[in-house]
Amino acid sequence: MKAFTYERAGSPAEAAAAVIRTPGAKFIAGGTNLLDLMKLQIETPRHLIDVNRLGLDKIDETPEGGLRIGALVRNTDLAADRRVRRDYAVLSRALLAGASGQLRNKATTAGNLLQRTRCPYFYDTTKPCNKRQPGAGCSAIDGFNRNLAILGASEQCIATHPSDMAVAMRVLDAQVETVRADGATRAIPIADFHRLPGATPQIETTLAQGELITAVTLPRPLGGVHAYRKVRDRASYAFALISVAAVLPPGGGGRLAFGGLAHKPWRVEAAEGRIGQGARATAEAVLAGARTTPQNAFKTTLVERTLGAVFAEARV
Amino acid sequence: MKFDTPATANVIDKMTVVGQPVDRIDGKAKTTGTAPYAYERHDVAPNAAYGYILGAAIAKGRIEQIDLAQAQRSPGVLAIVTYKTAGKLGKAQAHTAKLLAGPEVQHFDQAVAVVVAETFEQARAGAKLIKVSYAKAKGGYDLAAAKAGAIKPQENEFSGHADTAVGDFSGAFAHAPVKLDATYTTPDQCHAMMEPHATTAAWTGDKLTLWTSNQMIAWAVRDMSQTLLIPKENIHVMSPYVGGGFGSKLWVRSDALMAALGARAARRPVKVALARPQVFNNTTHRPATIQRIRIGADRAGKILAIGHESWSGDLAGGGPETAANQTRLLYAGANRMTAHRLATLDLPEGNAMRAPGEAPGLMALEIAMDEMAEKLRMDPVEFRILNDTQFDPEVGPKRPFSHRDLIGCLRTGAERFGWSRRVPTPGQVRDGRWLVGMGMAAAFRGNVPMKSAARVGVDGKGVVTVATDMTDIGTGSYTVIAQTAAEMMGVPVDKVIVLLGDSRFPVSAGSGGQWGGNSATAGVYAACVKLREAIAGKLGFDPDKVVFEDGKVRSGRRSVSLAKAVGAAGLSAEDVIEFGDLDKTYAQATFGGHFAEVGVDADTGEIRVRKMSGAFAAGRILNPKSARSQVIGAMTMGVGAALMEEAVIDQRFGYFVNHDMAEYQVPVHADIPHQDVFFLDEADAKSSPMKAKGVGELGICGVAAAVANAVYNACGVRIREYPLTLDKVLKGMASV
């Protein structure tokens, strides 16, 4: 860990201004990811701006009939919220499938969206990684990539996004609200929030420098079966090999988003039209353009089989 | 005390304290955070500076240049030691790789420098500023590729013979009516114990004190002496509490050396703990194996020929994983062969991890036995029972087992588990989304008696103090030693003080190879016998008739309190238990049967263990509570070996790439079901006066195969490459 300075921001816009003012500054909320990365010197901020006390920890109902989740609502509180459990069960289930109780107590909604990849080479500063050190090369493409991306990857990076929560947010068509130093706000559709790696895997979101997430809003609830199926190597406390967030209304159709496949939560709206044709047809459409390695090729089979399980469960 | 004839009736047989489920006497200190661990010795080294180790960034080659300029200017940095400034160092005989690299680099993350600073963060930041340039050399990291060039390894005191052969294996195998020839692989595994390697070091003149986390105190002194080239008398090692070792702390590692070098350079105490990633590549690991097993049987199921060959790799000068060893003793069969072959690999040093040899060996052998049982259409339990042997099958009836009740373990385990409910045909039992199966395996682990000394004293208040350099690595040594002394001296456990893990104490067996519990308590027994004689002599009592009970010393109608008997000055005695040839005359081992029920998700191939039972025969169980704790931990570790543990090698860089606890997965609570543990009531008079044997490693032996066999029974997919991850299940399901 490199020495750093610290300040506590008084308001969201002030925090945004502070991060622009100070070179090498970063926001810190729960710190469950950032502090680990700082200890390994994967992240080396020179200044931290603590946003924990900005009052962004409420869950409010929106005039449109949805929910506005404050950026600092802890994962535990969000998963346990009565309205979330009732109307957005897929989100509650996704949250509870992630991390551990202690981490969820600390981790925030915005921080969860901003988690960085768990690619082992990103975590090893003795090895090249384009995400850590642009232009250095990708160690994973020809290395240990059993749990890395099969969709939307590039020659520069095959990392995956590790979040469970973000996958549920994607299936719910959430919007990410932000503020800038000048007080300007905007709402970014979750589909556009995370970027594919392309030639710049170090740039992971569409947030501008100094832009601070203030909330995530959910549109009106979607009826139907809400399922989150996370497949992993042990029963708990492991990142997904693949995960499926599904909202399946009784009349057919539905929505699907996937974790563990790409640099961002993966959703192919066109595939959702095939739900009625079954898991194989749906999986084919989801996996269009997939590029696998000998180690992670099993993910294509797993997507189809897990979809089959989710569809079967929804029909019961 | 020489132990060279079987024990007769003795005080331990009373089992008023020994054999009772006594709570850990160190439990309160541990649960209240007051037990001093090596990195937290503020009490003895309050001004310790922090050392941080920089490891080599290449797996093989040479250090060309080290630029310390920036690091030296970094805030708080007090000293930096590299091979250039460390002074002349030796390499301990017990170490394969040097603890400090330079100029040669032998493996990835081998220590290159230690940075000493006022705070941990400053030391770590300083280490990152050291610029090292390397000349990389080509190394070998792939066991399968190196297998062809593997050689017959040299033999040492722990390895046994490299090869054995009895009868005509090839002929008998060729003509056997039912046979199996299969190859299995086990991956590299990491100990991943909770407390990483850690040491606080301080120098007073030329005398070195180490507060460290180590399983074998006398070896630590020896190896530090050989490395620092200073006399053993100048080294004082203390390791009273150890947060897990599993073999990784049998020998001092770089934390001890670099703390000592750092403290010498900084002229003040220095403490060094390995960061978690360093535990994976800087220290030792269990080497991967490739094992070929051939079994031939007659149609009734009698084994006619059994052959087990194992390949593993290590750095040049290292040793093999002796995965074929148990096959020399476990099952009958007139024609047999075993062989170990060792390839040179440039990975970090391979070495002992919980039940070295048997743990990976049984992972393979006990799947092979399951496959044979199926070919023979026999129940796997009955197949094993049919091939039980009461003597060393390589030697014949003239070398019987000291005591062997494998059959009792298998029968009892099967009964407790409900084995009779198993459907032999795979894939027949369904519970919702789960395909359910049952599997079993035999457990086997050698019993090794080791010389062990102790000093026992009674003070003027009747309090008994035991001092021995034995360690408690979470096993319960403190408690079983207290129980032994309490039984022998006729006092309650709370009147016994146990002092462990100090090189100034008599040299014990130490903790390794599951020899510690039996051997160290036997050493305490010997010292107590001597002390009882001294007290009896002082009182003029007949040493053969004297009774120590209820804090009193009695003989006939005469009774004196223990406190009075020893007088105000107290009395003490020291002795050592030394073992004769009983482990050569008799084959000595511990036995068990593991039973597992698993669910395999019919869609995703995820495997979850639903139920586990184990029955064990390991001589007298000194403390059923701590023994059970040992075994459930071992069974948990066995599930890890079965389903998830693999230190993955990146062949390009020659290192273990998944070097943290997020990527090297071990079971979490949710992975482990209720574990039923049962100990057969027995006592082995040929093992020691305690009539006990080891249990700490027995518990892991065979677990993984029981799980693998259950997976096969559940879904019909036979996986011969550990760990059994769902990608392998899915691949098999596609072809079932």
PDB file of C-alpha atoms in Angstrom, chain A residues 87-204:
ATOM      1  CA  ASP A  87     -41.042  -6.837  -6.044  1.00  0.00           C
ATOM      2  CA  TYR A  88     -37.462  -7.443  -7.149  1.00  0.00           C
ATOM      3  CA  ALA A  89     -36.703 -10.874  -5.736  1.00  0.00           C
ATOM      4  CA  VAL A  90     -34.103 -11.505  -8.428  1.00  0.00           C
ATOM      5  CA  LEU A  91     -32.066  -8.646  -6.998  1.00  0.00           C
ATOM      6  CA  SER A  92     -32.347  -9.867  -3.437  1.00  0.00           C
ATOM      7  CA  ARG A  93     -31.343 -13.378  -4.484  1.00  0.00           C
ATOM      8  CA  ALA A  94     -28.404 -12.146  -6.537  1.00  0.00           C
ATOM      9  CA  LEU A  95     -27.116 -10.071  -3.643  1.00  0.00           C
ATOM     10  CA  LEU A  96     -27.338 -12.970  -1.230  1.00  0.00           C
ATOM     11  CA  ALA A  97     -25.495 -15.204  -3.672  1.00  0.00           C
ATOM     12  CA  GLY A  98     -22.519 -12.858  -3.552  1.00  0.00           C
ATOM     13  CA  ALA A  99     -19.582 -12.601  -1.164  1.00  0.00           C
ATOM     14  CA  SER A 100     -20.136 -13.341   2.528  1.00  0.00           C
ATOM     15  CA  GLY A 101     -22.290 -11.865   5.261  1.00  0.00           C
ATOM     16  CA  GLN A 102     -19.467  -9.719   6.583  1.00  0.00           C
ATOM     17  CA  LEU A 103     -18.618  -8.330   3.162  1.00  0.00           C
ATOM     18  CA  ARG A 104     -22.246  -7.628   2.304  1.00  0.00           C
ATOM     19  CA  ASN A 105     -22.592  -5.667   5.540  1.00  0.00           C
ATOM     20  CA  LYS A 106     -19.918  -3.301   4.313  1.00  0.00           C
ATOM     21  CA  ALA A 107     -20.245  -3.366   0.523  1.00  0.00           C
ATOM     22  CA  THR A 108     -22.352  -0.665  -1.097  1.00  0.00           C
ATOM     23  CA  THR A 109     -24.652  -0.599  -4.102  1.00  0.00           C
ATOM     24  CA  ALA A 110     -22.421   1.693  -6.156  1.00  0.00           C
ATOM     25  CA  GLY A 111     -19.256  -0.051  -5.043  1.00  0.00           C
ATOM     26  CA  ASN A 112     -20.688  -3.382  -6.105  1.00  0.00           C
ATOM     27  CA  LEU A 113     -21.207  -2.039  -9.646  1.00  0.00           C
ATOM     28  CA  LEU A 114     -17.613  -0.803  -9.670  1.00  0.00           C
ATOM     29  CA  GLN A 115     -15.977  -4.036  -8.527  1.00  0.00           C
ATOM     30  CA  ARG A 116     -12.968  -4.925 -10.535  1.00  0.00           C
ATOM     31  CA  THR A 117     -12.298  -8.251 -12.185  1.00  0.00           C
ATOM     32  CA  ARG A 118     -10.972 -11.268 -10.297  1.00  0.00           C
ATOM     33  CA  CYS A 119      -8.744 -12.350 -13.184  1.00  0.00           C
ATOM     34  CA  PRO A 120      -5.716 -13.868 -11.416  1.00  0.00           C
ATOM     35  CA  TYR A 121      -3.238 -11.997 -13.604  1.00  0.00           C
ATOM     36  CA  PHE A 122      -4.862  -8.682 -12.788  1.00  0.00           C
ATOM     37  CA  TYR A 123      -4.108  -9.626  -9.185  1.00  0.00           C
ATOM     38  CA  ASP A 124      -0.447 -10.440  -9.780  1.00  0.00           C
ATOM     39  CA  THR A 125       1.722  -7.402 -10.298  1.00  0.00           C
ATOM     40  CA  THR A 126       4.635  -9.522 -11.519  1.00  0.00           C
ATOM     41  CA  LYS A 127       2.639 -10.467 -14.622  1.00  0.00           C
ATOM     42  CA  PRO A 128       1.560  -8.411 -17.645  1.00  0.00           C
ATOM     43  CA  CYS A 129      -2.049  -7.202 -17.616  1.00  0.00           C
ATOM     44  CA  ASN A 130      -3.519  -4.634 -19.982  1.00  0.00           C
ATOM     45  CA  LYS A 131      -6.112  -3.652 -17.463  1.00  0.00           C
ATOM     46  CA  ARG A 132      -3.514  -2.878 -14.828  1.00  0.00           C
ATOM     47  CA  GLN A 133      -0.841  -1.612 -17.145  1.00  0.00           C
ATOM     48  CA  PRO A 134      -2.232  -0.658 -20.572  1.00  0.00           C
ATOM     49  CA  GLY A 135      -0.115  -2.056 -23.378  1.00  0.00           C
ATOM     50  CA  ALA A 136       1.644  -4.629 -21.219  1.00  0.00           C
ATOM     51  CA  GLY A 137      -0.196  -7.548 -22.787  1.00  0.00           C
ATOM     52  CA  CYS A 138      -2.771 -10.028 -21.534  1.00  0.00           C
ATOM     53  CA  SER A 139      -1.443 -12.996 -19.578  1.00  0.00           C
ATOM     54  CA  ALA A 140      -4.830 -14.646 -19.356  1.00  0.00           C
ATOM     55  CA  ILE A 141      -5.578 -15.301 -23.015  1.00  0.00           C
ATOM     56  CA  ASP A 142      -2.925 -18.027 -23.178  1.00  0.00           C
ATOM     57  CA  GLY A 143      -2.852 -18.688 -19.448  1.00  0.00           C
ATOM     58  CA  PHE A 144      -5.189 -19.845 -16.719  1.00  0.00           C
ATOM     59  CA  ASN A 145      -8.547 -18.692 -18.014  1.00  0.00           C
ATOM     60  CA  ARG A 146     -10.977 -21.345 -16.818  1.00  0.00           C
ATOM     61  CA  ASN A 147     -13.276 -18.725 -15.353  1.00  0.00           C
ATOM     62  CA  LEU A 148     -12.762 -15.917 -17.833  1.00  0.00           C
ATOM     63  CA  ALA A 149     -14.924 -14.396 -20.545  1.00  0.00           C
ATOM     64  CA  ILE A 150     -16.335 -16.178 -23.560  1.00  0.00           C
ATOM     65  CA  LEU A 151     -18.360 -13.236 -24.884  1.00  0.00           C
ATOM     66  CA  GLY A 152     -17.488  -9.669 -25.787  1.00  0.00           C
ATOM     67  CA  ALA A 153     -13.805 -10.128 -25.022  1.00  0.00           C
ATOM     68  CA  SER A 154     -10.979  -8.656 -27.045  1.00  0.00           C
ATOM     69  CA  GLU A 155      -7.405  -9.438 -27.971  1.00  0.00           C
ATOM     70  CA  GLN A 156      -6.423  -7.180 -25.102  1.00  0.00           C
ATOM     71  CA  CYS A 157      -8.532  -8.631 -22.295  1.00  0.00           C
ATOM     72  CA  ILE A 158     -10.760 -11.583 -21.429  1.00  0.00           C
ATOM     73  CA  ALA A 159     -11.620 -10.541 -17.896  1.00  0.00           C
ATOM     74  CA  THR A 160     -15.111 -10.950 -16.477  1.00  0.00           C
ATOM     75  CA  HIS A 161     -17.113  -8.665 -14.243  1.00  0.00           C
ATOM     76  CA  PRO A 162     -17.492 -10.407 -10.894  1.00  0.00           C
ATOM     77  CA  SER A 163     -20.706  -8.868  -9.586  1.00  0.00           C
ATOM     78  CA  ASP A 164     -23.900 -10.834  -8.976  1.00  0.00           C
ATOM     79  CA  MET A 165     -25.918  -7.745  -8.117  1.00  0.00           C
ATOM     80  CA  ALA A 166     -25.130  -6.075 -11.436  1.00  0.00           C
ATOM     81  CA  VAL A 167     -26.529  -9.054 -13.325  1.00  0.00           C
ATOM     82  CA  ALA A 168     -29.865  -8.658 -11.573  1.00  0.00           C
ATOM     83  CA  MET A 169     -29.742  -4.897 -12.143  1.00  0.00           C
ATOM     84  CA  ARG A 170     -29.249  -5.600 -15.833  1.00  0.00           C
ATOM     85  CA  VAL A 171     -32.249  -7.882 -16.071  1.00  0.00           C
ATOM     86  CA  LEU A 172     -34.325  -5.238 -14.295  1.00  0.00           C
ATOM     87  CA  ASP A 173     -33.147  -2.442 -16.630  1.00  0.00           C
ATOM     88  CA  ALA A 174     -31.875  -0.325 -13.773  1.00  0.00           C
ATOM     89  CA  GLN A 175     -30.509   3.175 -14.295  1.00  0.00           C
ATOM     90  CA  VAL A 176     -27.383   4.541 -12.660  1.00  0.00           C
ATOM     91  CA  GLU A 177     -27.762   8.128 -11.424  1.00  0.00           C
ATOM     92  CA  THR A 178     -24.690  10.293 -11.127  1.00  0.00           C
ATOM     93  CA  VAL A 179     -23.565  13.767 -10.226  1.00  0.00           C
ATOM     94  CA  ARG A 180     -20.600  15.794 -11.430  1.00  0.00           C
ATOM     95  CA  ALA A 181     -18.574  18.484  -9.794  1.00  0.00           C
ATOM     96  CA  ASP A 182     -20.660  21.196 -11.401  1.00  0.00           C
ATOM     97  CA  GLY A 183     -23.789  19.612  -9.969  1.00  0.00           C
ATOM     98  CA  ALA A 184     -24.948  18.221 -13.317  1.00  0.00           C
ATOM     99  CA  THR A 185     -26.736  14.916 -13.010  1.00  0.00           C
ATOM    100  CA  ARG A 186     -27.527  12.181 -15.479  1.00  0.00           C
ATOM    101  CA  ALA A 187     -29.043   8.723 -15.571  1.00  0.00           C
ATOM    102  CA  ILE A 188     -27.101   5.993 -17.363  1.00  0.00           C
ATOM    103  CA  PRO A 189     -28.979   2.860 -18.419  1.00  0.00           C
ATOM    104  CA  ILE A 190     -27.245  -0.134 -16.829  1.00  0.00           C
ATOM    105  CA  ALA A 191     -26.791  -1.603 -20.306  1.00  0.00           C
ATOM    106  CA  ASP A 192     -24.487   1.290 -21.152  1.00  0.00           C
ATOM    107  CA  PHE A 193     -22.821   1.616 -17.793  1.00  0.00           C
ATOM    108  CA  HIS A 194     -20.205  -1.137 -18.088  1.00  0.00           C
ATOM    109  CA  ARG A 195     -18.013  -1.225 -21.174  1.00  0.00           C
ATOM    110  CA  LEU A 196     -16.550  -4.107 -23.109  1.00  0.00           C
ATOM    111  CA  PRO A 197     -12.763  -4.261 -22.904  1.00  0.00           C
ATOM    112  CA  GLY A 198     -11.952  -3.530 -26.546  1.00  0.00           C
ATOM    113  CA  ALA A 199      -8.585  -1.845 -26.836  1.00  0.00           C
ATOM    114  CA  THR A 200      -8.949  -0.062 -23.489  1.00  0.00           C
ATOM    115  CA  PRO A 201      -9.705  -2.701 -20.859  1.00  0.00           C
ATOM    116  CA  GLN A 202      -8.554  -0.299 -18.155  1.00  0.00           C
ATOM    117  CA  ILE A 203     -11.678   1.788 -18.777  1.00  0.00           C
ATOM    118  CA  GLU A 204     -14.488  -0.257 -17.325  1.00  0.00           C
TER     119      GLU A 204
END
